[in-house]
PDB file of C-alpha atoms in Angstrom:
ATOM      1  CA  MET R   1       0.000   0.000   0.000  1.00  0.00           C
ATOM      2  CA  GLU R   2       1.255   3.490  -0.922  1.00  0.00           C
ATOM      3  CA  LYS R   3       2.690   5.429   2.068  1.00  0.00           C
ATOM      4  CA  LEU R   4       0.812   8.644   2.935  1.00  0.00           C
ATOM      5  CA  LEU R   5       2.218  11.645   4.815  1.00  0.00           C
ATOM      6  CA  THR R   6       0.956  12.241   8.329  1.00  0.00           C
ATOM      7  CA  LYS R   7      -0.448  15.598   9.452  1.00  0.00           C
ATOM      8  CA  GLU R   8       2.785  16.381  11.332  1.00  0.00           C
ATOM      9  CA  GLU R   9       4.908  15.630   8.237  1.00  0.00           C
ATOM     10  CA  ILE R  10       2.720  17.852   6.065  1.00  0.00           C
ATOM     11  CA  ASP R  11       2.982  20.729   8.546  1.00  0.00           C
ATOM     12  CA  ALA R  12       6.788  20.360   8.685  1.00  0.00           C
ATOM     13  CA  LEU R  13       6.969  20.337   4.871  1.00  0.00           C
ATOM     14  CA  VAL R  14       4.879  23.514   4.534  1.00  0.00           C
ATOM     15  CA  ALA R  15       6.963  25.245   7.202  1.00  0.00           C
ATOM     16  CA  ALA R  16      10.202  24.359   5.370  1.00  0.00           C
ATOM     17  CA  VAL R  17       8.843  25.904   2.159  1.00  0.00           C
ATOM     18  CA  PHE R  18       7.875  29.129   3.929  1.00  0.00           C
ATOM     19  CA  ASP R  19      11.256  29.285   5.706  1.00  0.00           C
ATOM     20  CA  GLY R  20      13.104  28.899   2.402  1.00  0.00           C
ATOM     21  CA  THR R  21      14.973  25.794   3.509  1.00  0.00           C
ATOM     22  CA  LEU R  22      13.124  23.751   0.898  1.00  0.00           C
ATOM     23  CA  VAL R  23      12.804  24.910  -2.763  1.00  0.00           C
ATOM     24  CA  PRO R  24      10.196  22.783  -4.640  1.00  0.00           C
ATOM     25  CA  ASP R  25      11.724  23.396  -8.107  1.00  0.00           C
ATOM     26  CA  ASN R  26      15.149  22.205  -6.946  1.00  0.00           C
ATOM     27  CA  GLU R  27      13.673  19.101  -5.388  1.00  0.00           C
ATOM     28  CA  LEU R  28      11.741  18.247  -8.557  1.00  0.00           C
ATOM     29  CA  ALA R  29      14.932  18.633 -10.631  1.00  0.00           C
ATOM     30  CA  LYS R  30      16.586  15.953  -8.500  1.00  0.00           C
ATOM     31  CA  ALA R  31      13.819  13.449  -9.267  1.00  0.00           C
ATOM     32  CA  GLY R  32      15.296  12.482 -12.641  1.00  0.00           C
ATOM     33  CA  PRO R  33      13.655  12.540 -16.112  1.00  0.00           C
ATOM     34  CA  GLN R  34      10.210  14.071 -16.146  1.00  0.00           C
ATOM     35  CA  ALA R  35       7.273  13.229 -18.347  1.00  0.00           C
ATOM     36  CA  GLN R  36       6.910  15.492 -21.364  1.00  0.00           C
ATOM     37  CA  GLN R  37       3.650  16.781 -22.723  1.00  0.00           C
ATOM     38  CA  PHE R  38       2.711  16.073 -26.340  1.00  0.00           C
ATOM     39  CA  ASP R  39      -0.314  17.357 -28.198  1.00  0.00           C
ATOM     40  CA  LEU R  40      -1.317  14.545 -30.534  1.00  0.00           C
ATOM     41  CA  LEU R  41      -3.739  16.904 -32.248  1.00  0.00           C
ATOM     42  CA  ASP R  42      -1.147  19.641 -32.863  1.00  0.00           C
ATOM     43  CA  ILE R  43      -1.338  20.610 -36.534  1.00  0.00           C
ATOM     44  CA  GLU R  44       2.331  21.647 -36.672  1.00  0.00           C
ATOM     45  CA  ALA R  45       3.473  18.209 -35.546  1.00  0.00           C
ATOM     46  CA  HIS R  46       1.881  16.624 -38.604  1.00  0.00           C
ATOM     47  CA  ARG R  47       2.341  19.330 -41.188  1.00  0.00           C
ATOM     48  CA  ALA R  48       4.769  17.368 -43.383  1.00  0.00           C
ATOM     49  CA  ILE R  49       3.667  14.012 -44.771  1.00  0.00           C
ATOM     50  CA  PRO R  50       6.674  12.984 -46.881  1.00  0.00           C
ATOM     51  CA  ASN R  51       6.157  11.438 -50.306  1.00  0.00           C
ATOM     52  CA  LEU R  52       2.365  11.485 -50.079  1.00  0.00           C
ATOM     53  CA  ASP R  53       2.366  13.631 -53.207  1.00  0.00           C
ATOM     54  CA  ILE R  54       3.926  10.692 -55.082  1.00  0.00           C
ATOM     55  CA  VAL R  55       0.772   8.697 -54.454  1.00  0.00           C
ATOM     56  CA  TYR R  56      -1.365  11.569 -55.699  1.00  0.00           C
ATOM     57  CA  ASP R  57       0.811  11.954 -58.799  1.00  0.00           C
ATOM     58  CA  GLY R  58       0.120   8.324 -59.633  1.00  0.00           C
ATOM     59  CA  PHE R  59      -3.598   8.826 -59.012  1.00  0.00           C
ATOM     60  CA  ILE R  60      -3.652  11.804 -61.387  1.00  0.00           C
ATOM     61  CA  ARG R  61      -1.967   9.801 -64.161  1.00  0.00           C
ATOM     62  CA  TYR R  62      -4.510   7.028 -63.871  1.00  0.00           C
ATOM     63  CA  ASN R  63      -7.646   9.039 -63.232  1.00  0.00           C
ATOM     64  CA  ARG R  64      -7.357  11.549 -66.055  1.00  0.00           C
ATOM     65  CA  VAL R  65      -7.319   8.663 -68.538  1.00  0.00           C
ATOM     66  CA  THR R  66     -10.143   6.831 -66.761  1.00  0.00           C
ATOM     67  CA  MET R  67     -12.319   9.946 -66.571  1.00  0.00           C
ATOM     68  CA  SER R  68     -11.571  10.857 -70.192  1.00  0.00           C
ATOM     69  CA  ASN R  69     -12.743   7.436 -71.335  1.00  0.00           C
ATOM     70  CA  ARG R  70     -15.831   7.558 -69.097  1.00  0.00           C
ATOM     71  CA  LEU R  71     -16.959  11.015 -70.240  1.00  0.00           C
ATOM     72  CA  GLY R  72     -15.760  10.793 -73.839  1.00  0.00           C
ATOM     73  CA  ARG R  73     -13.956  14.106 -73.421  1.00  0.00           C
ATOM     74  CA  MET R  74     -10.381  15.189 -72.803  1.00  0.00           C
ATOM     75  CA  VAL R  75      -9.832  15.613 -69.055  1.00  0.00           C
ATOM     76  CA  ASP R  76      -6.830  17.225 -67.405  1.00  0.00           C
ATOM     77  CA  ILE R  77      -6.115  17.065 -63.665  1.00  0.00           C
ATOM     78  CA  LYS R  78      -3.713  19.398 -61.894  1.00  0.00           C
ATOM     79  CA  LYS R  79      -2.539  19.027 -58.318  1.00  0.00           C
ATOM     80  CA  GLU R  80      -2.636  22.209 -56.221  1.00  0.00           C
ATOM     81  CA  GLU R  81      -1.367  21.760 -52.651  1.00  0.00           C
ATOM     82  CA  ALA R  82      -1.610  19.546 -49.592  1.00  0.00           C
ATOM     83  CA  VAL R  83      -3.026  21.431 -46.613  1.00  0.00           C
ATOM     84  CA  PRO R  84      -3.540  20.090 -43.065  1.00  0.00           C
ATOM     85  CA  TYR R  85      -6.763  21.050 -41.322  1.00  0.00           C
ATOM     86  CA  LYS R  86      -8.641  20.261 -38.199  1.00  0.00           C
ATOM     87  CA  PHE R  87     -11.512  18.216 -39.545  1.00  0.00           C
ATOM     88  CA  GLY R  88     -14.132  20.650 -38.269  1.00  0.00           C
ATOM     89  CA  ASP R  89     -12.341  23.549 -40.004  1.00  0.00           C
ATOM     90  CA  PHE R  90     -12.038  21.534 -43.206  1.00  0.00           C
ATOM     91  CA  LEU R  91     -15.795  20.965 -43.371  1.00  0.00           C
ATOM     92  CA  SER R  92     -16.385  24.690 -42.917  1.00  0.00           C
ATOM     93  CA  VAL R  93     -14.272  25.629 -45.983  1.00  0.00           C
ATOM     94  CA  LEU R  94     -15.935  23.162 -48.362  1.00  0.00           C
ATOM     95  CA  PRO R  95     -17.897  24.752 -51.229  1.00  0.00           C
ATOM     96  CA  SER R  96     -21.682  24.676 -51.161  1.00  0.00           C
ATOM     97  CA  PRO R  97     -23.331  22.646 -52.523  1.00  0.00           C
ATOM     98  CA  VAL R  98     -20.838  19.806 -52.339  1.00  0.00           C
ATOM     99  CA  CYS R  99     -20.909  16.073 -53.034  1.00  0.00           C
ATOM    100  CA  MET R 100     -18.804  14.022 -50.614  1.00  0.00           C
ATOM    101  CA  ALA R 101     -17.913  10.369 -51.090  1.00  0.00           C
ATOM    102  CA  ILE R 102     -16.927   8.595 -47.853  1.00  0.00           C
ATOM    103  CA  TYR R 103     -14.835   5.460 -48.296  1.00  0.00           C
ATOM    104  CA  LYS R 104     -12.812   2.937 -46.282  1.00  0.00           C
ATOM    105  CA  MET R 105      -9.132   2.165 -46.882  1.00  0.00           C
ATOM    106  CA  ASP R 106      -8.901  -1.439 -45.684  1.00  0.00           C
ATOM    107  CA  PRO R 107      -6.758  -2.572 -43.883  1.00  0.00           C
ATOM    108  CA  LEU R 108      -5.954   0.977 -42.693  1.00  0.00           C
ATOM    109  CA  LYS R 109      -8.127   2.312 -39.895  1.00  0.00           C
ATOM    110  CA  GLY R 110     -10.724   4.992 -40.286  1.00  0.00           C
ATOM    111  CA  ALA R 111     -12.413   6.459 -43.341  1.00  0.00           C
ATOM    112  CA  ALA R 112     -11.484   9.124 -45.881  1.00  0.00           C
ATOM    113  CA  LEU R 113     -13.464  11.255 -48.307  1.00  0.00           C
ATOM    114  CA  ILE R 114     -13.472  12.824 -51.758  1.00  0.00           C
ATOM    115  CA  ALA R 115     -15.366  16.100 -52.278  1.00  0.00           C
ATOM    116  CA  PHE R 116     -16.667  17.414 -55.627  1.00  0.00           C
ATOM    117  CA  ASP R 117     -17.883  20.977 -56.118  1.00  0.00           C
ATOM    118  CA  SER R 118     -21.141  21.694 -57.969  1.00  0.00           C
ATOM    119  CA  THR R 119     -19.412  22.721 -61.215  1.00  0.00           C
ATOM    120  CA  LEU R 120     -17.668  19.371 -61.459  1.00  0.00           C
ATOM    121  CA  VAL R 121     -20.821  17.428 -60.544  1.00  0.00           C
ATOM    122  CA  PHE R 122     -23.024  19.139 -63.138  1.00  0.00           C
ATOM    123  CA  THR R 123     -20.332  18.852 -65.827  1.00  0.00           C
ATOM    124  CA  ILE R 124     -20.004  15.110 -65.163  1.00  0.00           C
ATOM    125  CA  VAL R 125     -23.772  14.612 -65.259  1.00  0.00           C
ATOM    126  CA  ASP R 126     -24.164  16.626 -68.467  1.00  0.00           C
ATOM    127  CA  SER R 127     -21.340  14.720 -70.175  1.00  0.00           C
ATOM    128  CA  ILE R 128     -22.610  11.266 -69.191  1.00  0.00           C
ATOM    129  CA  LEU R 129     -26.121  12.140 -70.427  1.00  0.00           C
ATOM    130  CA  GLY R 130     -24.747  13.167 -73.817  1.00  0.00           C
ATOM    131  CA  GLY R 131     -24.863  16.926 -73.377  1.00  0.00           C
ATOM    132  CA  SER R 132     -22.305  19.524 -74.334  1.00  0.00           C
ATOM    133  CA  GLY R 133     -20.443  19.088 -71.045  1.00  0.00           C
ATOM    134  CA  VAL R 134     -20.899  22.782 -70.248  1.00  0.00           C
ATOM    135  CA  PRO R 135     -23.492  23.156 -67.470  1.00  0.00           C
ATOM    136  CA  SER R 136     -25.781  26.178 -67.605  1.00  0.00           C
ATOM    137  CA  GLY R 137     -25.548  28.769 -64.856  1.00  0.00           C
ATOM    138  CA  GLN R 138     -29.149  28.235 -63.802  1.00  0.00           C
ATOM    139  CA  GLY R 139     -29.736  25.988 -60.792  1.00  0.00           C
ATOM    140  CA  MET R 140     -26.040  25.575 -60.007  1.00  0.00           C
ATOM    141  CA  ASN R 141     -26.612  26.278 -56.291  1.00  0.00           C
ATOM    142  CA  ARG R 142     -29.282  23.646 -55.697  1.00  0.00           C
ATOM    143  CA  LEU R 143     -28.826  20.258 -54.042  1.00  0.00           C
ATOM    144  CA  PHE R 144     -28.160  17.291 -56.282  1.00  0.00           C
ATOM    145  CA  THR R 145     -30.910  14.864 -57.205  1.00  0.00           C
ATOM    146  CA  SER R 146     -30.704  11.135 -56.551  1.00  0.00           C
ATOM    147  CA  ILE R 147     -30.239  10.487 -60.296  1.00  0.00           C
ATOM    148  CA  GLU R 148     -27.327  12.949 -60.437  1.00  0.00           C
ATOM    149  CA  LEU R 149     -25.729  11.276 -57.424  1.00  0.00           C
ATOM    150  CA  ARG R 150     -26.055   7.860 -59.079  1.00  0.00           C
ATOM    151  CA  LEU R 151     -24.224   9.175 -62.141  1.00  0.00           C
ATOM    152  CA  VAL R 152     -21.492  10.776 -60.019  1.00  0.00           C
ATOM    153  CA  GLU R 153     -21.146   7.462 -58.167  1.00  0.00           C
ATOM    154  CA  LYS R 154     -19.733   5.940 -61.360  1.00  0.00           C
ATOM    155  CA  ILE R 155     -16.960   8.550 -61.381  1.00  0.00           C
ATOM    156  CA  VAL R 156     -16.340   8.020 -57.662  1.00  0.00           C
ATOM    157  CA  LYS R 157     -15.912   4.263 -58.089  1.00  0.00           C
ATOM    158  CA  ASP R 158     -13.518   4.884 -60.984  1.00  0.00           C
ATOM    159  CA  ALA R 159     -11.519   7.247 -58.756  1.00  0.00           C
ATOM    160  CA  LEU R 160     -11.373   4.700 -55.924  1.00  0.00           C
ATOM    161  CA  ALA R 161     -10.100   2.035 -58.317  1.00  0.00           C
ATOM    162  CA  ASP R 162      -7.376   4.440 -59.469  1.00  0.00           C
ATOM    163  CA  LEU R 163      -6.520   5.245 -55.846  1.00  0.00           C
ATOM    164  CA  GLU R 164      -6.021   1.518 -55.212  1.00  0.00           C
ATOM    165  CA  ARG R 165      -3.562   1.369 -58.110  1.00  0.00           C
ATOM    166  CA  ALA R 166      -1.741   4.495 -56.867  1.00  0.00           C
ATOM    167  CA  TRP R 167      -1.422   3.169 -53.285  1.00  0.00           C
ATOM    168  CA  ALA R 168      -0.500  -0.404 -54.319  1.00  0.00           C
ATOM    169  CA  PRO R 169       3.320   0.082 -54.530  1.00  0.00           C
ATOM    170  CA  LEU R 170       3.350   1.625 -51.040  1.00  0.00           C
ATOM    171  CA  CYS R 171       0.527  -0.042 -49.118  1.00  0.00           C
ATOM    172  CA  PRO R 172      -1.983  -2.279 -50.904  1.00  0.00           C
ATOM    173  CA  ALA R 173      -5.415  -1.122 -49.775  1.00  0.00           C
ATOM    174  CA  SER R 174      -8.981  -1.845 -50.788  1.00  0.00           C
ATOM    175  CA  MET R 175     -11.023   1.319 -51.354  1.00  0.00           C
ATOM    176  CA  ASN R 176     -14.673   0.632 -50.518  1.00  0.00           C
ATOM    177  CA  LEU R 177     -17.326   3.291 -51.020  1.00  0.00           C
ATOM    178  CA  LEU R 178     -19.556   3.701 -47.953  1.00  0.00           C
ATOM    179  CA  ARG R 179     -21.953   6.404 -49.086  1.00  0.00           C
ATOM    180  CA  LEU R 180     -22.413   9.761 -50.819  1.00  0.00           C
ATOM    181  CA  GLU R 181     -23.337  12.744 -48.697  1.00  0.00           C
ATOM    182  CA  MET R 182     -24.289  16.383 -49.425  1.00  0.00           C
ATOM    183  CA  ASN R 183     -24.539  17.729 -45.866  1.00  0.00           C
ATOM    184  CA  PRO R 184     -21.120  18.267 -44.193  1.00  0.00           C
ATOM    185  CA  ARG R 185     -22.784  18.134 -40.768  1.00  0.00           C
ATOM    186  CA  LEU R 186     -23.589  14.478 -41.363  1.00  0.00           C
ATOM    187  CA  VAL R 187     -19.963  13.548 -42.102  1.00  0.00           C
ATOM    188  CA  ASN R 188     -17.821  12.444 -39.154  1.00  0.00           C
ATOM    189  CA  ILE R 189     -14.900  10.357 -40.364  1.00  0.00           C
ATOM    190  CA  VAL R 190     -12.976  11.673 -37.317  1.00  0.00           C
ATOM    191  CA  PRO R 191     -13.867  14.004 -34.418  1.00  0.00           C
ATOM    192  CA  PRO R 192     -13.818  17.737 -35.364  1.00  0.00           C
ATOM    193  CA  GLU R 193     -10.578  18.443 -33.435  1.00  0.00           C
ATOM    194  CA  TYR R 194      -8.592  15.713 -35.202  1.00  0.00           C
ATOM    195  CA  GLN R 195      -6.315  16.504 -38.102  1.00  0.00           C
ATOM    196  CA  VAL R 196      -6.749  15.574 -41.782  1.00  0.00           C
ATOM    197  CA  VAL R 197      -4.428  16.183 -44.714  1.00  0.00           C
ATOM    198  CA  THR R 198      -6.178  17.451 -47.826  1.00  0.00           C
ATOM    199  CA  MET R 199      -5.149  17.593 -51.469  1.00  0.00           C
ATOM    200  CA  SER R 200      -6.962  19.995 -53.813  1.00  0.00           C
ATOM    201  CA  MET R 201      -7.077  19.192 -57.526  1.00  0.00           C
ATOM    202  CA  LYS R 202      -8.374  21.194 -60.463  1.00  0.00           C
ATOM    203  CA  ILE R 203     -10.328  19.076 -62.950  1.00  0.00           C
ATOM    204  CA  GLN R 204     -10.558  20.585 -66.437  1.00  0.00           C
ATOM    205  CA  ILE R 205     -13.104  18.896 -68.722  1.00  0.00           C
ATOM    206  CA  GLU R 206     -12.495  20.604 -72.055  1.00  0.00           C
ATOM    207  CA  GLU R 207     -13.393  24.259 -71.267  1.00  0.00           C
ATOM    208  CA  THR R 208     -14.983  23.722 -67.839  1.00  0.00           C
ATOM    209  CA  VAL R 209     -12.937  23.701 -64.627  1.00  0.00           C
ATOM    210  CA  GLY R 210     -14.153  22.116 -61.386  1.00  0.00           C
ATOM    211  CA  SER R 211     -12.581  21.146 -58.088  1.00  0.00           C
ATOM    212  CA  MET R 212     -11.960  17.830 -56.340  1.00  0.00           C
ATOM    213  CA  ILE R 213     -10.553  17.553 -52.804  1.00  0.00           C
ATOM    214  CA  LEU R 214      -9.184  14.386 -51.202  1.00  0.00           C
ATOM    215  CA  ALA R 215      -9.000  14.251 -47.409  1.00  0.00           C
ATOM    216  CA  ILE R 216      -7.355  11.534 -45.300  1.00  0.00           C
ATOM    217  CA  PRO R 217      -7.089  11.586 -41.466  1.00  0.00           C
ATOM    218  CA  PHE R 218      -3.589  11.658 -39.997  1.00  0.00           C
ATOM    219  CA  LEU R 219      -4.539   8.728 -37.793  1.00  0.00           C
ATOM    220  CA  THR R 220      -5.108   6.668 -40.943  1.00  0.00           C
ATOM    221  CA  ILE R 221      -1.716   7.561 -42.425  1.00  0.00           C
ATOM    222  CA  GLU R 222       0.291   7.283 -39.192  1.00  0.00           C
ATOM    223  CA  PRO R 223       0.822   3.464 -39.349  1.00  0.00           C
ATOM    224  CA  ILE R 224       2.532   3.793 -42.757  1.00  0.00           C
ATOM    225  CA  ARG R 225       4.410   7.017 -42.023  1.00  0.00           C
ATOM    226  CA  ASP R 226       7.784   5.206 -42.073  1.00  0.00           C
ATOM    227  CA  LYS R 227       7.022   3.743 -45.495  1.00  0.00           C
ATOM    228  CA  LEU R 228       6.192   7.220 -46.749  1.00  0.00           C
ATOM    229  CA  LYS R 229       9.499   8.534 -45.392  1.00  0.00           C
ATOM    230  CA  ARG R 230      11.470   5.829 -47.197  1.00  0.00           C
ATOM    231  CA  GLY R 231       9.632   6.515 -50.437  1.00  0.00           C
ATOM    232  CA  VAL R 232       8.505   4.068 -53.067  1.00  0.00           C
ATOM    233  CA  GLN R 233       9.600   3.041 -56.500  1.00  0.00           C
ATOM    234  CA  MET R 234       6.914   3.945 -59.006  1.00  0.00           C
ATOM    235  CA  ASP R 235       8.278   1.842 -61.854  1.00  0.00           C
ATOM    236  CA  MET R 236       4.805   1.035 -63.073  1.00  0.00           C
ATOM    237  CA  MET R 237       4.121   4.755 -63.481  1.00  0.00           C
ATOM    238  CA  VAL R 238       7.059   5.526 -65.764  1.00  0.00           C
ATOM    239  CA  VAL R 239       4.850   5.393 -68.864  1.00  0.00           C
ATOM    240  CA  ASP R 240       2.294   8.185 -68.911  1.00  0.00           C
ATOM    241  CA  PRO R 241      -1.149   6.665 -69.638  1.00  0.00           C
ATOM    242  CA  LEU R 242      -2.237   9.991 -71.185  1.00  0.00           C
ATOM    243  CA  TRP R 243       0.276   9.424 -73.958  1.00  0.00           C
ATOM    244  CA  SER R 244      -1.331   6.042 -74.675  1.00  0.00           C
ATOM    245  CA  TYR R 245      -4.758   7.668 -74.742  1.00  0.00           C
ATOM    246  CA  ARG R 246      -3.654  10.292 -77.264  1.00  0.00           C
ATOM    247  CA  LEU R 247      -1.932   7.668 -79.398  1.00  0.00           C
ATOM    248  CA  SER R 248      -5.107   5.569 -79.497  1.00  0.00           C
ATOM    249  CA  GLU R 249      -7.109   8.673 -80.494  1.00  0.00           C
ATOM    250  CA  GLU R 250      -4.733   9.323 -83.401  1.00  0.00           C
ATOM    251  CA  LEU R 251      -4.844   5.691 -84.489  1.00  0.00           C
ATOM    252  CA  MET R 252      -8.650   5.725 -84.502  1.00  0.00           C
ATOM    253  CA  GLY R 253      -8.530   8.552 -87.050  1.00  0.00           C
ATOM    254  CA  ALA R 254      -5.949   6.911 -89.336  1.00  0.00           C
ATOM    255  CA  PRO R 255      -7.229   6.151 -92.905  1.00  0.00           C
ATOM    256  CA  MET R 256      -7.584   2.485 -93.935  1.00  0.00           C
ATOM    257  CA  ASP R 257      -7.955   0.902 -97.405  1.00  0.00           C
ATOM    258  CA  MET R 258     -11.099  -1.202 -97.734  1.00  0.00           C
ATOM    259  CA  SER R 259     -12.077  -3.287-100.761  1.00  0.00           C
ATOM    260  CA  VAL R 260     -14.900  -5.686-101.622  1.00  0.00           C
ATOM    261  CA  GLU R 261     -14.340  -8.716-103.854  1.00  0.00           C
ATOM    262  CA  MET R 262     -17.341  -9.244-106.105  1.00  0.00           C
ATOM    263  CA  GLY R 263     -16.039 -12.615-107.267  1.00  0.00           C
ATOM    264  CA  GLY R 264     -13.295 -14.252-109.306  1.00  0.00           C
ATOM    265  CA  ALA R 265     -12.704 -15.981-112.628  1.00  0.00           C
ATOM    266  CA  THR R 266      -9.996 -18.150-114.151  1.00  0.00           C
ATOM    267  CA  ILE R 267      -8.977 -17.517-117.757  1.00  0.00           C
ATOM    268  CA  SER R 268      -5.994 -18.401-119.886  1.00  0.00           C
ATOM    269  CA  LEU R 269      -3.244 -15.949-120.735  1.00  0.00           C
ATOM    270  CA  ALA R 270      -4.309 -16.100-124.380  1.00  0.00           C
ATOM    271  CA  ASP R 271      -7.889 -15.115-123.472  1.00  0.00           C
ATOM    272  CA  LEU R 272      -6.552 -12.325-121.267  1.00  0.00           C
ATOM    273  CA  MET R 273      -4.435 -10.944-124.103  1.00  0.00           C
ATOM    274  CA  GLY R 274      -7.428 -11.130-126.427  1.00  0.00           C
ATOM    275  CA  LEU R 275      -9.822  -9.109-124.252  1.00  0.00           C
ATOM    276  CA  THR R 276     -11.313  -6.014-125.894  1.00  0.00           C
ATOM    277  CA  PRO R 277     -13.702  -3.316-124.647  1.00  0.00           C
ATOM    278  CA  GLY R 278     -17.186  -4.768-124.302  1.00  0.00           C
ATOM    279  CA  ASP R 279     -16.108  -8.345-123.515  1.00  0.00           C
ATOM    280  CA  VAL R 280     -17.823  -9.899-120.503  1.00  0.00           C
ATOM    281  CA  ILE R 281     -16.059 -12.055-117.894  1.00  0.00           C
ATOM    282  CA  MET R 282     -18.329 -14.409-115.968  1.00  0.00           C
ATOM    283  CA  LEU R 283     -17.555 -14.451-112.265  1.00  0.00           C
ATOM    284  CA  ASP R 284     -17.789 -17.543-110.080  1.00  0.00           C
ATOM    285  CA  SER R 285     -20.332 -15.987-107.674  1.00  0.00           C
ATOM    286  CA  SER R 286     -23.739 -14.389-107.987  1.00  0.00           C
ATOM    287  CA  GLY R 287     -24.736 -10.979-106.704  1.00  0.00           C
ATOM    288  CA  LYS R 288     -26.712 -12.599-103.879  1.00  0.00           C
ATOM    289  CA  ASP R 289     -23.759 -14.467-102.373  1.00  0.00           C
ATOM    290  CA  GLU R 290     -21.762 -13.114 -99.409  1.00  0.00           C
ATOM    291  CA  LEU R 291     -18.802 -11.018-100.519  1.00  0.00           C
ATOM    292  CA  VAL R 292     -15.375 -10.808 -98.919  1.00  0.00           C
ATOM    293  CA  VAL R 293     -14.517  -7.403 -97.431  1.00  0.00           C
ATOM    294  CA  LYS R 294     -10.792  -6.763 -97.100  1.00  0.00           C
ATOM    295  CA  VAL R 295      -9.179  -4.135 -94.831  1.00  0.00           C
ATOM    296  CA  GLY R 296      -5.617  -3.301 -95.752  1.00  0.00           C
ATOM    297  CA  GLY R 297      -5.519  -6.368 -98.002  1.00  0.00           C
ATOM    298  CA  THR R 298      -6.577  -8.721 -95.169  1.00  0.00           C
ATOM    299  CA  LYS R 299      -9.917 -10.552 -95.142  1.00  0.00           C
ATOM    300  CA  LYS R 300     -11.888  -9.044 -92.269  1.00  0.00           C
ATOM    301  CA  PHE R 301     -15.644  -9.202 -92.934  1.00  0.00           C
ATOM    302  CA  MET R 302     -18.321 -10.844 -95.047  1.00  0.00           C
ATOM    303  CA  GLY R 303     -21.144  -8.779 -96.510  1.00  0.00           C
ATOM    304  CA  ILE R 304     -23.991  -8.516 -99.014  1.00  0.00           C
ATOM    305  CA  ALA R 305     -23.932  -6.099-101.958  1.00  0.00           C
ATOM    306  CA  GLY R 306     -26.623  -3.442-102.176  1.00  0.00           C
ATOM    307  CA  VAL R 307     -27.361   0.251-102.694  1.00  0.00           C
ATOM    308  CA  SER R 308     -27.430   3.014-100.064  1.00  0.00           C
ATOM    309  CA  GLY R 309     -28.286   6.615-100.885  1.00  0.00           C
ATOM    310  CA  GLY R 310     -27.903   5.937-104.589  1.00  0.00           C
ATOM    311  CA  ASN R 311     -24.379   4.556-104.094  1.00  0.00           C
ATOM    312  CA  LYS R 312     -23.119   1.015-104.358  1.00  0.00           C
ATOM    313  CA  ALA R 313     -22.624  -0.365-100.860  1.00  0.00           C
ATOM    314  CA  VAL R 314     -22.029  -3.542 -98.878  1.00  0.00           C
ATOM    315  CA  GLN R 315     -23.812  -4.547 -95.666  1.00  0.00           C
ATOM    316  CA  ILE R 316     -21.574  -6.330 -93.144  1.00  0.00           C
ATOM    317  CA  THR R 317     -23.080  -9.683 -92.108  1.00  0.00           C
ATOM    318  CA  ARG R 318     -20.304 -11.205 -90.011  1.00  0.00           C
ATOM    319  CA  THR R 319     -16.727 -10.762 -88.869  1.00  0.00           C
ATOM    320  CA  LEU R 320     -14.062 -13.228 -89.962  1.00  0.00           C
ATOM    321  CA  THR R 321     -11.917 -14.673 -87.174  1.00  0.00           C
ATOM    322  CA  GLY R 322      -8.394 -15.972 -87.556  1.00  0.00           C
ATOM    323  CA  GLY R 323      -8.218 -19.020 -89.794  1.00  0.00           C
ATOM    324  CA  GLU R 324     -11.486 -18.366 -91.675  1.00  0.00           C
ATOM    325  CA  ASP R 325     -11.387 -18.090 -95.447  1.00  0.00           C
TER     326      ASP R 325
END
């Protein structure tokens, strides 16, 4: 049992302090190492997250190609800056209206979020529905409908898949969407006083520019902080996927020679030399038979001859696979 001071001992101790024979600070200094105070929520202590921008660079390379293919438009993504916030302060600076996607990063603890501003949301919706991709100014400050959120969910799931690829060299994680939310007051991935690191990105879809913000709690990143300090080798990111996308676009516009064989005939050299204008050569097929369509001199399709818009044409009936005559 811990020893307690008696009343007489306490009185003697107080008297020694008043007399000056006992200095409390000097006595505490003799006690050896003292416990130090740390503020685990101090924003300055977590300001630098080394090499986290490498992960975001990889995400940008992947996602601009994925989003371009999804929307059918050229998309460019530019990283702005990583800023630490207290989570409550971060929610207060989000644009309004805003679409927030909350997701888990298994096996890391906690949840993270991606926020889209209204310009980006309406541009995505307009592009997916076949519009011009330039949202009108009317109704831009309203809340999003359930149909619009379902369309944005496709983009969110694409982004989470790209985040998995970007994190894989450092820490393989499974990104699982929990829900979409429009009201910041209903989002509580961490308590308001806890710190999150945010990354703002500008998303340019042709002529329209929107904003996307990624936020991850420091408590989620802390277990892999040493890995971030050591850095990672991004060998798989050496080739820029955007270059592949542009190359495929150019190839799709390249001209190709196409020809249709109406039939064939076998004649002797003497008959060939004796042909004159007006002679008729009988072919070995009728006009109702399937014709061979060649692309670049290679048999590719079968079709039926006909007329379209007053021009001779061929209707494709089937595609030839390797080995077919």
